[in-house]
């Protein structure tokens, strides 16, 4: 089974920049999108053979997540069930026969770090949420986590330490999540490979010179590590300031 995740940085804009071509070419069984920034009426791409689930932010033109799936889930839920977190359309959880899949768009702390305290609370609640599901079956989480975990995941680590997305607090929370029973699937297969990034600034020449950050992930609960078949970073795919990532898992 092939899973793909992509922060499209605007669904409508990405549709005009080759999204459909990539969608059809990669032929994923499940395709998760973040930061769609679209209303229900604007989500008009309906590929044959897929069911579409949407979690739209209450604030127009902000955040939002979508899942396209060929496999009908046993159940679908939106958000964490926590009032403080569930207005921005940041999560969709799909239950399948042998695993849960969570499409997540983790809040950005903003350049001034004004949402850092909120982000820390989100992280604590999110860890509790995913581990509650983990008690039932394997959990796969994908999406934009808005953090470069270690120095190998960012081009200029020393210069960026303390900046949004590379604060000690954010990095530590990601480590705590992994330590609670999860595996970074890409690092599991590529533990020492540098220069693999998923996000680049729109500043001129940055992407061409591969001055990037790896902030998009597939993580899987440790009980499911034997399901990891292949991991992908589609760095040649444009259409957003993020590139798509993929995970191929063994079926039952």
Short mmCIF file of C-alpha atoms in Angstrom, two decimals:
data_model
loop_
_atom_site.label_atom_id
_atom_site.label_comp_id
_atom_site.label_asym_id
_atom_site.label_seq_id
_atom_site.Cartn_x
_atom_site.Cartn_y
_atom_site.Cartn_z
CA UNK A 1 0.00 0.00 0.00
CA UNK A 2 1.36 3.39 -0.98
CA UNK A 3 0.69 6.51 1.12
CA UNK A 4 1.58 10.07 0.07
CA UNK A 5 1.54 13.27 2.11
CA UNK A 6 1.90 16.82 0.81
CA UNK A 7 1.57 20.29 2.29
CA UNK A 8 0.21 21.96 -0.83
CA UNK A 9 0.37 25.52 0.60
CA UNK A 10 -2.97 26.31 -1.00
CA UNK A 11 -5.08 23.67 -2.74
CA UNK A 12 -6.32 25.87 -5.56
CA UNK A 13 -2.87 27.25 -6.34
CA UNK A 14 -1.31 23.78 -6.35
CA UNK A 15 -3.99 22.49 -8.73
CA UNK A 16 -2.73 25.06 -11.23
CA UNK A 17 0.89 23.94 -10.76
CA UNK A 18 0.75 20.28 -11.73
CA UNK A 19 -0.95 18.70 -8.73
CA UNK A 20 -3.22 16.52 -10.83
CA UNK A 21 -0.34 15.23 -12.96
CA UNK A 22 1.59 14.13 -9.88
CA UNK A 23 -1.51 12.68 -8.23
CA UNK A 24 -2.21 10.50 -11.26
CA UNK A 25 1.43 9.54 -11.79
CA UNK A 26 2.15 8.49 -8.20
CA UNK A 27 -1.11 6.50 -8.00
CA UNK A 28 -1.14 6.33 -4.20
CA UNK A 29 -3.73 4.31 -2.35
CA UNK A 30 -4.10 7.15 0.16
CA UNK A 31 -3.18 10.79 -0.46
CA UNK A 32 -3.05 13.23 2.47
CA UNK A 33 -2.94 17.01 2.03
CA UNK A 34 -2.23 19.78 4.51
CA UNK A 35 -2.62 23.57 4.44
CA UNK A 36 -5.32 23.38 1.80
CA UNK A 37 -6.67 26.86 2.59
CA UNK A 38 -9.91 26.17 0.75
CA UNK A 39 -13.63 26.10 1.44
CA UNK A 40 -15.81 23.04 0.83
CA UNK A 41 -17.02 24.55 -2.45
CA UNK A 42 -13.47 25.08 -3.70
CA UNK A 43 -12.45 21.42 -3.29
CA UNK A 44 -13.54 20.40 -6.75
CA UNK A 45 -10.93 17.83 -7.78
CA UNK A 46 -12.71 14.48 -7.57
CA UNK A 47 -10.47 11.72 -8.96
CA UNK A 48 -12.18 8.49 -9.98
CA UNK A 49 -11.89 5.67 -7.51
CA UNK A 50 -11.18 7.84 -4.46
CA UNK A 51 -13.25 8.85 -1.47
CA UNK A 52 -12.53 12.38 -0.23
CA UNK A 53 -12.58 13.44 3.42
CA UNK A 54 -12.12 17.09 4.40
CA UNK A 55 -11.49 19.00 7.61
CA UNK A 56 -11.89 22.67 6.79
CA UNK A 57 -10.77 25.41 9.17
CA UNK A 58 -13.44 27.75 10.51
CA UNK A 59 -11.23 30.66 9.48
CA UNK A 60 -11.57 31.11 5.72
CA UNK A 61 -8.42 30.59 3.64
CA UNK A 62 -6.46 29.06 6.52
CA UNK A 63 -5.02 25.65 7.37
CA UNK A 64 -7.24 22.65 6.54
CA UNK A 65 -6.60 19.01 5.66
CA UNK A 66 -7.86 16.57 3.02
CA UNK A 67 -7.53 12.82 2.54
CA UNK A 68 -8.19 11.01 -0.74
CA UNK A 69 -8.38 7.24 -0.28
CA UNK A 70 -9.07 4.28 -2.54
CA UNK A 71 -9.71 2.12 0.53
CA UNK A 72 -12.86 2.90 2.45
CA UNK A 73 -12.02 3.32 6.15
CA UNK A 74 -13.88 1.65 8.96
CA UNK A 75 -14.31 5.04 10.64
CA UNK A 76 -13.25 8.67 10.26
CA UNK A 77 -12.86 11.36 12.89
CA UNK A 78 -11.82 14.99 12.79
CA UNK A 79 -9.55 16.73 15.26
CA UNK A 80 -8.50 15.42 18.67
CA UNK A 81 -11.82 15.90 20.39
CA UNK A 82 -10.33 18.86 22.29
CA UNK A 83 -12.18 22.14 21.89
CA UNK A 84 -9.05 24.28 22.00
CA UNK A 85 -7.48 22.45 19.05
CA UNK A 86 -10.33 21.56 16.76
CA UNK A 87 -11.26 24.82 15.00
CA UNK A 88 -8.37 24.96 12.50
CA UNK A 89 -8.99 21.80 10.47
CA UNK A 90 -5.62 20.28 11.35
CA UNK A 91 -6.36 16.58 11.72
CA UNK A 92 -8.20 13.70 10.09
CA UNK A 93 -7.98 10.19 11.55
CA UNK A 94 -8.94 7.20 9.43
CA UNK A 95 -9.29 3.73 10.90
CA UNK A 96 -8.49 0.77 8.66
CA UNK A 97 -8.55 -2.93 9.48
CA UNK A 98 -4.97 -3.12 10.74
CA UNK A 99 -3.89 0.48 11.37
CA UNK A 100 -4.95 4.04 12.05
CA UNK A 101 -3.78 6.80 9.71
CA UNK A 102 -3.62 10.37 11.01
CA UNK A 103 -3.20 13.25 8.58
CA UNK A 104 -1.87 16.15 10.66
CA UNK A 105 -0.87 19.76 10.11
CA UNK A 106 0.98 20.79 13.26
CA UNK A 107 0.62 24.46 14.26
CA UNK A 108 3.46 26.80 13.31
CA UNK A 109 4.85 28.81 16.23
CA UNK A 110 5.20 31.83 13.90
CA UNK A 111 8.36 33.81 13.33
CA UNK A 112 8.03 35.67 16.64
CA UNK A 113 7.38 32.38 18.52
CA UNK A 114 4.07 33.83 19.72
CA UNK A 115 2.36 30.43 19.43
CA UNK A 116 5.13 28.46 21.13
CA UNK A 117 3.18 27.95 24.36
CA UNK A 118 0.13 26.81 22.40
CA UNK A 119 2.31 24.51 20.30
CA UNK A 120 3.70 22.89 23.45
CA UNK A 121 0.16 22.15 24.65
CA UNK A 122 -0.77 20.78 21.21
CA UNK A 123 2.28 18.49 21.33
CA UNK A 124 1.34 17.10 24.75
CA UNK A 125 -2.28 16.52 23.75
CA UNK A 126 -1.30 15.05 20.38
CA UNK A 127 1.08 12.57 22.00
CA UNK A 128 -1.67 11.44 24.36
CA UNK A 129 -4.12 11.13 21.46
CA UNK A 130 -1.90 9.02 19.20
CA UNK A 131 -0.84 6.77 22.05
CA UNK A 132 -4.46 6.16 23.01
CA UNK A 133 -5.01 4.82 19.48
CA UNK A 134 -1.76 2.87 19.63
CA UNK A 135 -3.25 0.73 22.38
CA UNK A 136 -5.72 -0.60 19.82
CA UNK A 137 -3.65 -1.06 16.64
CA UNK A 138 -0.68 0.26 14.66
CA UNK A 139 -0.70 4.05 14.15
CA UNK A 140 0.76 5.90 11.16
CA UNK A 141 0.97 9.68 11.33
CA UNK A 142 1.84 11.84 8.34
CA UNK A 143 1.98 15.51 7.59
CA UNK A 144 3.77 18.78 8.14
CA UNK A 145 5.15 18.68 11.69
CA UNK A 146 6.70 22.17 11.37
CA UNK A 147 9.97 21.09 12.98
CA UNK A 148 13.36 19.95 11.73
CA UNK A 149 14.20 17.24 14.22
CA UNK A 150 18.00 17.09 14.19
CA UNK A 151 20.85 19.02 12.60
CA UNK A 152 20.97 16.60 9.67
CA UNK A 153 17.40 17.67 8.84
CA UNK A 154 18.27 21.29 8.12
CA UNK A 155 20.86 22.91 5.89
CA UNK A 156 22.12 25.64 8.21
CA UNK A 157 21.63 24.26 11.70
CA UNK A 158 23.81 26.67 13.66
CA UNK A 159 22.35 29.76 12.01
CA UNK A 160 18.77 28.59 12.53
CA UNK A 161 18.91 27.32 16.09
CA UNK A 162 16.19 29.05 18.08
CA UNK A 163 14.23 30.07 15.00
CA UNK A 164 10.66 28.91 14.43
CA UNK A 165 10.74 25.27 13.42
CA UNK A 166 14.17 24.69 14.97
CA UNK A 167 13.74 25.77 18.58
CA UNK A 168 15.02 23.46 21.27
CA UNK A 169 11.46 23.19 22.61
CA UNK A 170 9.95 22.01 19.32
CA UNK A 171 12.76 19.56 18.64
CA UNK A 172 12.53 18.12 22.14
CA UNK A 173 8.77 17.60 21.83
CA UNK A 174 9.28 15.70 18.58
CA UNK A 175 11.87 13.52 20.31
CA UNK A 176 9.47 12.91 23.19
CA UNK A 177 6.83 11.80 20.67
CA UNK A 178 9.26 9.35 19.09
CA UNK A 179 10.39 8.11 22.51
CA UNK A 180 6.78 7.38 23.42
CA UNK A 181 6.81 4.60 20.83
CA UNK A 182 7.16 5.93 17.28
CA UNK A 183 9.66 5.67 14.43
CA UNK A 184 10.62 8.33 11.87
CA UNK A 185 10.26 6.08 8.84
CA UNK A 186 12.62 8.00 6.54
CA UNK A 187 15.41 8.07 9.13
CA UNK A 188 14.77 4.40 9.88
CA UNK A 189 15.77 3.61 6.31
CA UNK A 190 18.24 6.46 5.77
CA UNK A 191 19.83 7.12 9.18
CA UNK A 192 22.83 9.14 8.04
CA UNK A 193 21.85 10.64 4.69
CA UNK A 194 22.06 14.43 4.62
CA UNK A 195 20.60 16.96 2.17
CA UNK A 196 17.12 15.41 2.08
CA UNK A 197 14.64 18.19 2.65
CA UNK A 198 10.89 18.73 2.21
CA UNK A 199 10.54 22.51 2.55
CA UNK A 200 12.39 25.45 1.04
CA UNK A 201 11.89 29.18 1.41
CA UNK A 202 10.47 31.01 -1.59
CA UNK A 203 13.55 33.26 -1.56
CA UNK A 204 15.28 33.29 -4.94
CA UNK A 205 17.72 30.46 -5.50
CA UNK A 206 17.07 28.67 -2.21
CA UNK A 207 15.43 25.57 -3.63
CA UNK A 208 17.82 25.43 -6.57
CA UNK A 209 20.72 25.29 -4.11
CA UNK A 210 18.82 22.85 -1.86
CA UNK A 211 18.93 25.08 1.21
CA UNK A 212 16.06 23.35 2.92
CA UNK A 213 14.48 21.79 5.98
CA UNK A 214 12.97 18.33 6.47
CA UNK A 215 9.78 19.10 8.36
CA UNK A 216 7.32 16.67 6.75
CA UNK A 217 7.24 13.12 8.09
CA UNK A 218 5.68 9.72 8.13
CA UNK A 219 6.03 8.22 11.59
CA UNK A 220 4.76 4.79 12.63
CA UNK A 221 4.27 3.16 16.00
CA UNK A 222 7.08 0.75 16.82
CA UNK A 223 4.76 -2.23 16.62
CA UNK A 224 4.47 -1.52 12.90
CA UNK A 225 8.14 -1.19 11.97
CA UNK A 226 8.03 -4.44 9.99
CA UNK A 227 5.39 -2.85 7.77
CA UNK A 228 7.89 -0.27 6.46
CA UNK A 229 8.74 -1.19 2.86
CA UNK A 230 9.95 2.03 1.21
CA UNK A 231 10.13 5.74 2.01
CA UNK A 232 10.18 8.56 -0.52
CA UNK A 233 10.90 12.27 -0.72
CA UNK A 234 9.71 13.59 -4.08
CA UNK A 235 12.06 16.58 -4.12
CA UNK A 236 11.73 16.99 -7.89
CA UNK A 237 8.00 17.75 -7.55
CA UNK A 238 7.10 21.44 -7.42
CA UNK A 239 3.74 23.16 -6.93
CA UNK A 240 4.30 24.20 -3.31
CA UNK A 241 7.13 25.34 -1.04
CA UNK A 242 6.95 21.77 0.31
CA UNK A 243 7.50 18.65 -1.75
CA UNK A 244 5.45 15.46 -1.35
CA UNK A 245 6.69 12.54 0.74
CA UNK A 246 5.70 8.89 0.60
CA UNK A 247 5.59 5.68 2.57
CA UNK A 248 5.02 2.23 1.14
CA UNK A 249 3.87 -0.35 3.67
CA UNK A 250 3.44 -4.08 3.41
CA UNK A 251 -0.13 -5.27 3.47
CA UNK A 252 -1.20 -7.79 6.08
#
